[in-house]
Each structure stands twice: as structure tokens, then as C-alpha cells.
PDB file of C-alpha atoms and ligand atoms in Angstrom:
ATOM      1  CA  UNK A 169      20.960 -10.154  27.734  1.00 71.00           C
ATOM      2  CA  UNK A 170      24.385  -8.259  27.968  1.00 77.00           C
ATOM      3  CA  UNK A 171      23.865  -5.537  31.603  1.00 78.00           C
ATOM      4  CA  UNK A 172      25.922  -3.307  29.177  1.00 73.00           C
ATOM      5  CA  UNK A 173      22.896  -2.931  26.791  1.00 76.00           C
ATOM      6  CA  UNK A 174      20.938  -0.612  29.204  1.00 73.00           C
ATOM      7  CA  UNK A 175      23.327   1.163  30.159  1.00 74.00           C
ATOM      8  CA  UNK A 176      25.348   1.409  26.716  1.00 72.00           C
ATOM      9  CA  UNK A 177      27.928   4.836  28.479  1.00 73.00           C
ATOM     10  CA  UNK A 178      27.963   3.207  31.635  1.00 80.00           C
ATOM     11  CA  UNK A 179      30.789   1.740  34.056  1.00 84.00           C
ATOM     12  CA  UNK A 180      29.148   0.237  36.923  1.00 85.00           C
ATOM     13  CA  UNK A 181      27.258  -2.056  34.405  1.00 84.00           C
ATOM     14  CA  UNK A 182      30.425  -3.570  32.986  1.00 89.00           C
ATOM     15  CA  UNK A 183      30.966  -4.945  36.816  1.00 91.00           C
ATOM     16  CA  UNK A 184      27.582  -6.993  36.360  1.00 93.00           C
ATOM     17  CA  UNK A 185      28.208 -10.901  35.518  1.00 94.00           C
ATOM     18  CA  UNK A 186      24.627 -11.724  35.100  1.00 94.00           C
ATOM     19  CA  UNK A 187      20.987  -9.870  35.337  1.00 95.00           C
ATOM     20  CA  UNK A 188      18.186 -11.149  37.446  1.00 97.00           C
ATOM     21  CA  UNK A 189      15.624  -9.255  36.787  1.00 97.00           C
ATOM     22  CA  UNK A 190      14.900  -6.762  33.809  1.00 96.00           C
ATOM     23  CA  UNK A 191      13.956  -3.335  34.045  1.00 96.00           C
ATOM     24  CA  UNK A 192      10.526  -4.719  31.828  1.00 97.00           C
ATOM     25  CA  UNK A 193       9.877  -7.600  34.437  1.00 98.00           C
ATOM     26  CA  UNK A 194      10.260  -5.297  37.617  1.00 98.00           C
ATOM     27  CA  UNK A 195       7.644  -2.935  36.161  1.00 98.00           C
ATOM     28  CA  UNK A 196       5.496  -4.807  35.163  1.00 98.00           C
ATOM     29  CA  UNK A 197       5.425  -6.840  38.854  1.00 98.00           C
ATOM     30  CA  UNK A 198       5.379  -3.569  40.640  1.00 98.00           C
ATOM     31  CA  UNK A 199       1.762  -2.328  38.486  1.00 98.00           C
ATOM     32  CA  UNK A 200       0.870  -6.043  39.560  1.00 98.00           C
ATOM     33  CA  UNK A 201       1.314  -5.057  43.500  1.00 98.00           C
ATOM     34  CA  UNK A 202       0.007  -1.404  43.143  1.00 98.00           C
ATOM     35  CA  UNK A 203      -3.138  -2.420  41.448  1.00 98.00           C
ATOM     36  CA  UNK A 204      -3.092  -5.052  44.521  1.00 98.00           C
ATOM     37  CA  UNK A 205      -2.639  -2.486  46.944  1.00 98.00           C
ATOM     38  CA  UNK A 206      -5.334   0.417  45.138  1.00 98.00           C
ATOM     39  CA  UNK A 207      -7.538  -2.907  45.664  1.00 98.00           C
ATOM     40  CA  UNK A 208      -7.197  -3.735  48.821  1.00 98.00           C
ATOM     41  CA  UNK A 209      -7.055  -0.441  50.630  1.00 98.00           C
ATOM     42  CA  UNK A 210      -9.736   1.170  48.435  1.00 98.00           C
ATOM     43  CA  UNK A 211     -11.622   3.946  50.782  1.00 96.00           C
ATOM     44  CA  UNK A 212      -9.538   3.274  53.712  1.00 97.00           C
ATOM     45  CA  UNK A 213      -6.663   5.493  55.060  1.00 96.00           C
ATOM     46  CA  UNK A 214      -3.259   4.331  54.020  1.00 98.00           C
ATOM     47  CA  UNK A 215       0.211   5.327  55.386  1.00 98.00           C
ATOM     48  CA  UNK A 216       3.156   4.112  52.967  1.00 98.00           C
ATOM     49  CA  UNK A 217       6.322   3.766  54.845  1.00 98.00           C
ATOM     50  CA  UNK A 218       9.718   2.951  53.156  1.00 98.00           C
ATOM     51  CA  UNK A 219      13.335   2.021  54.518  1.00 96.00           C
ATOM     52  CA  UNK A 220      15.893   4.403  53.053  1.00 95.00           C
ATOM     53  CA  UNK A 221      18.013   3.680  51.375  1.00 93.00           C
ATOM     54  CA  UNK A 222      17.414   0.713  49.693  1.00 95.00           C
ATOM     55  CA  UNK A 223      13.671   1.096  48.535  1.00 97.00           C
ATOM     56  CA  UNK A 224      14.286   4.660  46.867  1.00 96.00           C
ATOM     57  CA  UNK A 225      13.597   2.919  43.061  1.00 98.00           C
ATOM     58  CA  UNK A 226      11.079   0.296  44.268  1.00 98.00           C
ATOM     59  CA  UNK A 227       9.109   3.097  46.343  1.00 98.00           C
ATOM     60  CA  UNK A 228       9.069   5.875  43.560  1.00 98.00           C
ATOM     61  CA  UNK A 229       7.706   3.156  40.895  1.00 98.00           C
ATOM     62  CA  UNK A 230       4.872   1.580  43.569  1.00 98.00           C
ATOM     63  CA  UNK A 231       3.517   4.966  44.586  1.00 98.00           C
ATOM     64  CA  UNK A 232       3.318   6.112  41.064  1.00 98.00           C
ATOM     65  CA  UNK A 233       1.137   2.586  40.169  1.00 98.00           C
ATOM     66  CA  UNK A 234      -1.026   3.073  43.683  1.00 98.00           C
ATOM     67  CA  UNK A 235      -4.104   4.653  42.760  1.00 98.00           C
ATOM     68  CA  UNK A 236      -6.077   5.541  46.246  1.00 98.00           C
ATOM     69  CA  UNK A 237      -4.486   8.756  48.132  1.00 98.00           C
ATOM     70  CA  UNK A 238      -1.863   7.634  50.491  1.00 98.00           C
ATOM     71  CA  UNK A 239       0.525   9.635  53.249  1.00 98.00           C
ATOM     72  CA  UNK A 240       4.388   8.791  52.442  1.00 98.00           C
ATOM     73  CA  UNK A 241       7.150   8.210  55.045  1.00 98.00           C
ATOM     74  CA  UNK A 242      10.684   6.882  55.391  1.00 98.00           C
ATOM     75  CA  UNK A 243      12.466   5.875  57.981  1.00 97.00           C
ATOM     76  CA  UNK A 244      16.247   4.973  57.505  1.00 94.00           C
ATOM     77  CA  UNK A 245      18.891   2.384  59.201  1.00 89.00           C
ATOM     78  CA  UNK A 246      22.129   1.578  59.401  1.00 79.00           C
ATOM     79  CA  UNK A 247      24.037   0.325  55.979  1.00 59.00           C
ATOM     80  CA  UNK A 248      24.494  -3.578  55.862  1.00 56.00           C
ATOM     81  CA  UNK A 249      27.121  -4.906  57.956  1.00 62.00           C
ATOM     82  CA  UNK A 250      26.269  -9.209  58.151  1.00 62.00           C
ATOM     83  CA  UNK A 251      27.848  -9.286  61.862  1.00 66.00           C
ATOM     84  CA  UNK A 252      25.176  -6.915  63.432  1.00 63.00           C
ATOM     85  CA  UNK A 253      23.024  -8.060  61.596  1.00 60.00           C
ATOM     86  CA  UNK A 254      24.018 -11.510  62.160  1.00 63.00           C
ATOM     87  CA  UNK A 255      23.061 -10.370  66.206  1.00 64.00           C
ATOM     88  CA  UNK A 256      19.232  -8.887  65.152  1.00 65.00           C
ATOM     89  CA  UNK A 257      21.440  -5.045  65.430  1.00 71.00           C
ATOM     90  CA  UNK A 258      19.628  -2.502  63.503  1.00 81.00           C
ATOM     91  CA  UNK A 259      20.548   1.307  64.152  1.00 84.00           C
ATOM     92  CA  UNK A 260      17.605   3.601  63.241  1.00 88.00           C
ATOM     93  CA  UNK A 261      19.369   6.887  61.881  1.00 91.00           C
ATOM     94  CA  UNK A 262      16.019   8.282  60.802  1.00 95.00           C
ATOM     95  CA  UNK A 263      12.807   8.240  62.563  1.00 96.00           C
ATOM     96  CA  UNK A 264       9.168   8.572  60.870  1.00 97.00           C
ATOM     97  CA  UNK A 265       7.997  11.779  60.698  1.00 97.00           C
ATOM     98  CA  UNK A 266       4.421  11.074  60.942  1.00 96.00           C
ATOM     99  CA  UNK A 267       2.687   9.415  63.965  1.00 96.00           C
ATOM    100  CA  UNK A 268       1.229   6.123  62.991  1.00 98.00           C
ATOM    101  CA  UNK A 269      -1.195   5.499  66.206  1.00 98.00           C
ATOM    102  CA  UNK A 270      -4.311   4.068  64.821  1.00 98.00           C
ATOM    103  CA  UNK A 271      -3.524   4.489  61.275  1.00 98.00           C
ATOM    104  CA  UNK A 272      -3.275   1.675  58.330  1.00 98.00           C
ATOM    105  CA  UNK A 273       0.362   1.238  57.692  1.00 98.00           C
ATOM    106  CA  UNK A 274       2.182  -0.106  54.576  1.00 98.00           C
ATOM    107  CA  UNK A 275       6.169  -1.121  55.115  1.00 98.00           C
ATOM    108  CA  UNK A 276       7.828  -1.212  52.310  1.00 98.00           C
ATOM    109  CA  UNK A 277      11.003  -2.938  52.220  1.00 97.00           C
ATOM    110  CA  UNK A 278      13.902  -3.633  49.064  1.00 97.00           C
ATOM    111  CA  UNK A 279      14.859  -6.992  50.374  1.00 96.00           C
ATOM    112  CA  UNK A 280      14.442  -9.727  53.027  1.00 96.00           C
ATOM    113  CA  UNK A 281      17.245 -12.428  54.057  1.00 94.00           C
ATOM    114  CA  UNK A 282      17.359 -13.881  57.561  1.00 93.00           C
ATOM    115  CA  UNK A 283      14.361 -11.402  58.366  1.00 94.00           C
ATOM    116  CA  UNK A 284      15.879 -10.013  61.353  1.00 91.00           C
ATOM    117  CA  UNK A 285      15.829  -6.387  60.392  1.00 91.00           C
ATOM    118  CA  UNK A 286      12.360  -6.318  58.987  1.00 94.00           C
ATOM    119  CA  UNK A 287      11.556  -8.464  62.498  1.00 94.00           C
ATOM    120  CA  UNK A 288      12.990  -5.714  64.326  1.00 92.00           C
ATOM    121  CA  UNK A 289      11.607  -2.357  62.447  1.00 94.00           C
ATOM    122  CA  UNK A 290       8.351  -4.036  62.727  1.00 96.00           C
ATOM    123  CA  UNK A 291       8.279  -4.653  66.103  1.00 94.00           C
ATOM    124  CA  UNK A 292       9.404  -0.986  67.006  1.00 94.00           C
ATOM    125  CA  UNK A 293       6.810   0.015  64.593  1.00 96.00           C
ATOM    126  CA  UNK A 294       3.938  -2.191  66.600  1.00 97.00           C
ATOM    127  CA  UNK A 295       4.579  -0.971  69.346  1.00 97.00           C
ATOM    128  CA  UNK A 296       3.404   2.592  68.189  1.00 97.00           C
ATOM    129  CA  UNK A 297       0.475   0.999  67.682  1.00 98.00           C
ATOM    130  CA  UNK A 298      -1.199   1.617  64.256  1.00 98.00           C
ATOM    131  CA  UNK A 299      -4.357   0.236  63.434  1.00 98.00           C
ATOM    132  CA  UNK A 300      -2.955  -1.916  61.074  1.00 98.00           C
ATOM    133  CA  UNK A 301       0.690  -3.200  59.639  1.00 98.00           C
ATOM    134  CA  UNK A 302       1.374  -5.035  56.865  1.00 98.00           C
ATOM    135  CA  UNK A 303       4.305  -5.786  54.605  1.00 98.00           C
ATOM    136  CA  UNK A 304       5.059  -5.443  50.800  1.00 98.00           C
ATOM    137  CA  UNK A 305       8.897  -6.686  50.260  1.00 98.00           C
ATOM    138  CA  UNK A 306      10.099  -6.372  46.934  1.00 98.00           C
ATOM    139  CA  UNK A 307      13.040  -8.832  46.635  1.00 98.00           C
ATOM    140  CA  UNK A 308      12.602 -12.612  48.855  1.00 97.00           C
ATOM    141  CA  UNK A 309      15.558 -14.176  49.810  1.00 96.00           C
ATOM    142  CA  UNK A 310      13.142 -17.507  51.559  1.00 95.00           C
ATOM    143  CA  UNK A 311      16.400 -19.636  52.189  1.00 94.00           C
ATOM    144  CA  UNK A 312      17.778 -17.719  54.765  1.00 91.00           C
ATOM    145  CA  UNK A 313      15.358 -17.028  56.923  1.00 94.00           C
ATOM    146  CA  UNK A 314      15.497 -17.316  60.438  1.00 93.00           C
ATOM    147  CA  UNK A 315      12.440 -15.574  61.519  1.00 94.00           C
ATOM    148  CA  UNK A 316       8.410 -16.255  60.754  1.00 92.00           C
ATOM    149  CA  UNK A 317       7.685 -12.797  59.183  1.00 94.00           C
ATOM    150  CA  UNK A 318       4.332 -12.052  57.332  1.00 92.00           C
ATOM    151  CA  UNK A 319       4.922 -10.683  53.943  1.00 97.00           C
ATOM    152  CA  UNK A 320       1.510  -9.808  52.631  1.00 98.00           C
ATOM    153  CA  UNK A 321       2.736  -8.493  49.552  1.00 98.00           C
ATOM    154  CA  UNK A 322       5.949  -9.988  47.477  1.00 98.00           C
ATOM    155  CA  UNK A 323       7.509  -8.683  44.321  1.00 98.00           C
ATOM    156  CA  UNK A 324      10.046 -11.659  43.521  1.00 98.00           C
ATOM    157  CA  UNK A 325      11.403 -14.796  45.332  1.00 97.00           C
ATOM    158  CA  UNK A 326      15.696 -14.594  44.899  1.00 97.00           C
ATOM    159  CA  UNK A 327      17.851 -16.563  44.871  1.00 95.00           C
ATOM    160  CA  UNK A 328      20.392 -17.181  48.182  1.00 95.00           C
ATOM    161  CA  UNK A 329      23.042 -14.371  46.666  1.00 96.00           C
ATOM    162  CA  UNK A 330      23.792 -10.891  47.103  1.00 96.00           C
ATOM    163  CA  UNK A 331      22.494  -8.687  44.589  1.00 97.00           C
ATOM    164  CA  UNK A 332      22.678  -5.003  43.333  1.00 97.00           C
ATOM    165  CA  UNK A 333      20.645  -2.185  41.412  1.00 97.00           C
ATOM    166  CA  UNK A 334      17.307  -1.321  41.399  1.00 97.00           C
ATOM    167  CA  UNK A 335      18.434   0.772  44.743  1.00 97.00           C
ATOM    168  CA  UNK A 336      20.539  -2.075  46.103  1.00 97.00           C
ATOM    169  CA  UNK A 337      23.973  -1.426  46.868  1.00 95.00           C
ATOM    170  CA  UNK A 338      27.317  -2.702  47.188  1.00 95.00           C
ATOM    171  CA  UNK A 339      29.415  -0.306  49.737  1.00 93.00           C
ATOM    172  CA  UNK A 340      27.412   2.603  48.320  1.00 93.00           C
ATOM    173  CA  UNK A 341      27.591   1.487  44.256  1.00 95.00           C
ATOM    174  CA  UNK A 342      25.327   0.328  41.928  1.00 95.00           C
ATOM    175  CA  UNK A 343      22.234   1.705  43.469  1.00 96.00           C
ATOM    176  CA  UNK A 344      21.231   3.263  39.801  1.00 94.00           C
ATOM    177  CA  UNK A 345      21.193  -0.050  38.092  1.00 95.00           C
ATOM    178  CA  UNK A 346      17.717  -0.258  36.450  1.00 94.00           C
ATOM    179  CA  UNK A 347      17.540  -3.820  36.627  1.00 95.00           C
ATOM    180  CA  UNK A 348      19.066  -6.258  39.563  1.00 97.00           C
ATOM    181  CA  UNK A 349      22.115  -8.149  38.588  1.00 96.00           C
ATOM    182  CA  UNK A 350      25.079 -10.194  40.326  1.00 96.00           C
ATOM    183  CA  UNK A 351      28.497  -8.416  40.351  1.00 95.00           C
ATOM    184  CA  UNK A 352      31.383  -9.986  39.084  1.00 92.00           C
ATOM    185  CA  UNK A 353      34.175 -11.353  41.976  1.00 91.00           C
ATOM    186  CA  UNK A 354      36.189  -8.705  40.717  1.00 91.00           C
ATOM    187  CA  UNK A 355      33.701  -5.957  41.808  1.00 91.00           C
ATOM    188  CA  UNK A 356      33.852  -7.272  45.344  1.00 91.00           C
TER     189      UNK A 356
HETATM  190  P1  5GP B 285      18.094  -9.442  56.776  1.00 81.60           P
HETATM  191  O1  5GP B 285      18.075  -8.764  58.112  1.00 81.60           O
HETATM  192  O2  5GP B 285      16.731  -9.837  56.280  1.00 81.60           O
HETATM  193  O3  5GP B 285      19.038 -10.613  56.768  1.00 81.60           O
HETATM  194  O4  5GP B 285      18.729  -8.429  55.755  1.00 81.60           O
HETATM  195  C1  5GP B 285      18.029  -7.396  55.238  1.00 81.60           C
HETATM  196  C2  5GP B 285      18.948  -6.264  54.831  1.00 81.60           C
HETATM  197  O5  5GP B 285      20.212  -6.746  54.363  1.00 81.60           O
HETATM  198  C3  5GP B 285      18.346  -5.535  53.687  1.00 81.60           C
HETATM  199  O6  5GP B 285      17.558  -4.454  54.116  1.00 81.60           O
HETATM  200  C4  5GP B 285      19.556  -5.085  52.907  1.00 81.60           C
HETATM  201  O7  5GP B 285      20.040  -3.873  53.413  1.00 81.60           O
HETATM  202  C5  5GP B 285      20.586  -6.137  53.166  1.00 81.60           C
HETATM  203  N1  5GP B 285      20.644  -7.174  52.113  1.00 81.60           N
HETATM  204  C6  5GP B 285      20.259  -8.469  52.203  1.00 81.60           C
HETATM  205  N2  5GP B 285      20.465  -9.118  51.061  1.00 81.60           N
HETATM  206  C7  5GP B 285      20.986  -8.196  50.193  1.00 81.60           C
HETATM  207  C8  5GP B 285      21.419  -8.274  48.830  1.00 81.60           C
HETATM  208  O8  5GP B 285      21.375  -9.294  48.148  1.00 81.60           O
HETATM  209  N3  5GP B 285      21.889  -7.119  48.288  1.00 81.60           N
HETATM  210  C9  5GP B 285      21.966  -5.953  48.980  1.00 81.60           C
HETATM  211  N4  5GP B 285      22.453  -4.885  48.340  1.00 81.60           N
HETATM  212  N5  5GP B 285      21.583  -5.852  50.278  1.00 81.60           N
HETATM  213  C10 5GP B 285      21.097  -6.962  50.876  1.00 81.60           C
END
């Protein structure tokens, strides 16, 4: 399928060489993991908590296919940079607003490579202590993992390359892809 075809008017999708995912296959694995979720969480107190910015489109499409009454949060971190996080360096440049001591808490995160930033938002997060913490990633990158991390909920194993839209970025473009595509060396 040509990226131009979804986005007919648009620039940004003339810098995509080849799409991953369709917007038809993301939504239909997100109603997957929000039926999931609804399921598992069914009469218990839930706190959804998403990473800014990355999870905007992932995190407006799960809430709307969760069906049990949830809180919402975000928290937000420093843009990608591969030598801090190379080190396990993650800048928090928004803090929850809601306490999560003794509450059921649902991370939701765009995308996981070595694992060290989920690793260490989830260990700042324990150590508020919430009565539970589990993790729904949308986008798996398994290869490059250097950390055990326990992804109870999974949208889509990747492959090991860097990939936009769907709310992933490249220096700040490309977030408003609908579907998740590799960009063209000339893009870079
Ligand atoms: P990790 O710490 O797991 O190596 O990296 C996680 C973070 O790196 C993600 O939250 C995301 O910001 C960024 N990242 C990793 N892989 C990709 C990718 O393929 N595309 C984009 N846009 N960001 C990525």
C-alpha cells in the first residue's frame, strides 16, 4: 500500500518508504487490548497513566475501547536522545497529577527498545507505592532489550528500526501519521 493513499494532500507521508502497520490493523489490536483490559479490571479501581508525548494516538483510541470507569493521567519525559538514554537518563518534565498510593495503576507506553526508560519510570512509579502496576506497551522492539521488564499487555512486536506516526516522532515530525511507517534516508 502506497503511505500517500491515506493521506492523499499530505507532505510528511511522501517521506514514508514503507508502512508497518495500517491504520485498520492498529484499531482493530487496540479494541483487542481494551476489551482485555474492561476484562480484567472489571469492578476494580483503575488509574490509566500515559507518557506524553508519544502515546497521545495510542491513549485516545485505548480509553475510548476501555469499557469500566477509569481515572486518566500523564506524565511526560524528556524527547529521545540514544546517548542518555544509552546511560538509563530519563528527565521527568511532567509529574502525575494524581497520587497513586494504593491504587491499581495502568502505564501506558508508545514503544519499548532497550527498556531502560520504561525500567526507570516504573521504578519511580513503585516506589509511590500503588496497589498494583502493570504495563500495556503498544509497539515491542524485543531485540534490543537490555532489561527484564514485564509487559502484561502488548499491541505489536517491531522490528529492530526506528519508526514514526501513530504519535511517534522524528525531531518533532510525523507524529499525525495514522499508521506507523519507516522514513525514507532522505527524511533523516
Ligand atoms: P528505550 O529506553 O526502551 O530504549 O526507548 C524508549 C523510548 O525511545 C521511547 O519512549 C521512544 O521515545 C524512543 N523510541 C524507541 N524506539 C523508537 C522508534 O522506533 N521511534 C520513535 N519515534 N521513538 C522511539
Amino acid at each position: 500500500m502506497n503511505p500517500s493513499d491515506f493521506f492523499p494532500y499530505s507532505e510528511i507521508a511522501k517521506d514514508v518508504r514503507e508502512i508497518l502497520l495500517t491504520p485498520e490493523q492498529i484499531q482493530r489490536r487496540v479494541a483487542e487490548l481494551g476489551q482485555q483490559i474492561s476484562t480484567d479490571y472489571v469492578a476494580q479501581d483503575l488509574l490509566v497513566v500515559g507518557v506524553l508525548k508519544g502515546v497521545l494516538m495510542f491513549m485516545a483510541d485505548l480509553l475510548r475501547q476501555i469499557t469500566i470507569p477509569v481515572a486518566v493521567d500523564f506524565i511526560a519525559v524528556s524527547s529521545y536522545s540514544p546517548e542518555a538514554r544509552d546511560k538509563g537518563f530519563v528527565r521527568l518534565v511532567k509529574d502525575l497529577e494524581i497520587p497513586i498510593t494504593g491504587r491499581n495503576v495502568l502505564f501506558i507506553e508508545d514503544v519499548v527498545d532497550t527498556g531502560l526508560t520504561l525500567n526507570y519510570l516504573l521504578r519511580n512509579l513503585r516506589a509511590r507505592n500503588p496497589a498494583s502496576l502493570e504495563v500495556c506497551v503498544m509497539f515491542d522492539k524485543p531485540v534490543r532489550r537490555l532489561v527484564e521488564l514485564p509487559l502484561r499487555y502488548k499491541g505489536f512486536d517491531i522490528p529492530d528500526q526506528f519508526v514514526v506516526g501513530y504519535g511517534l516522532d522524528y525531531r518533532e515530525k510525523y507524529r499525525n501519521l495514522p499508521f506507523v511507517g519507516l522514513l525514507k534516508a532522505e527524511a533523516f
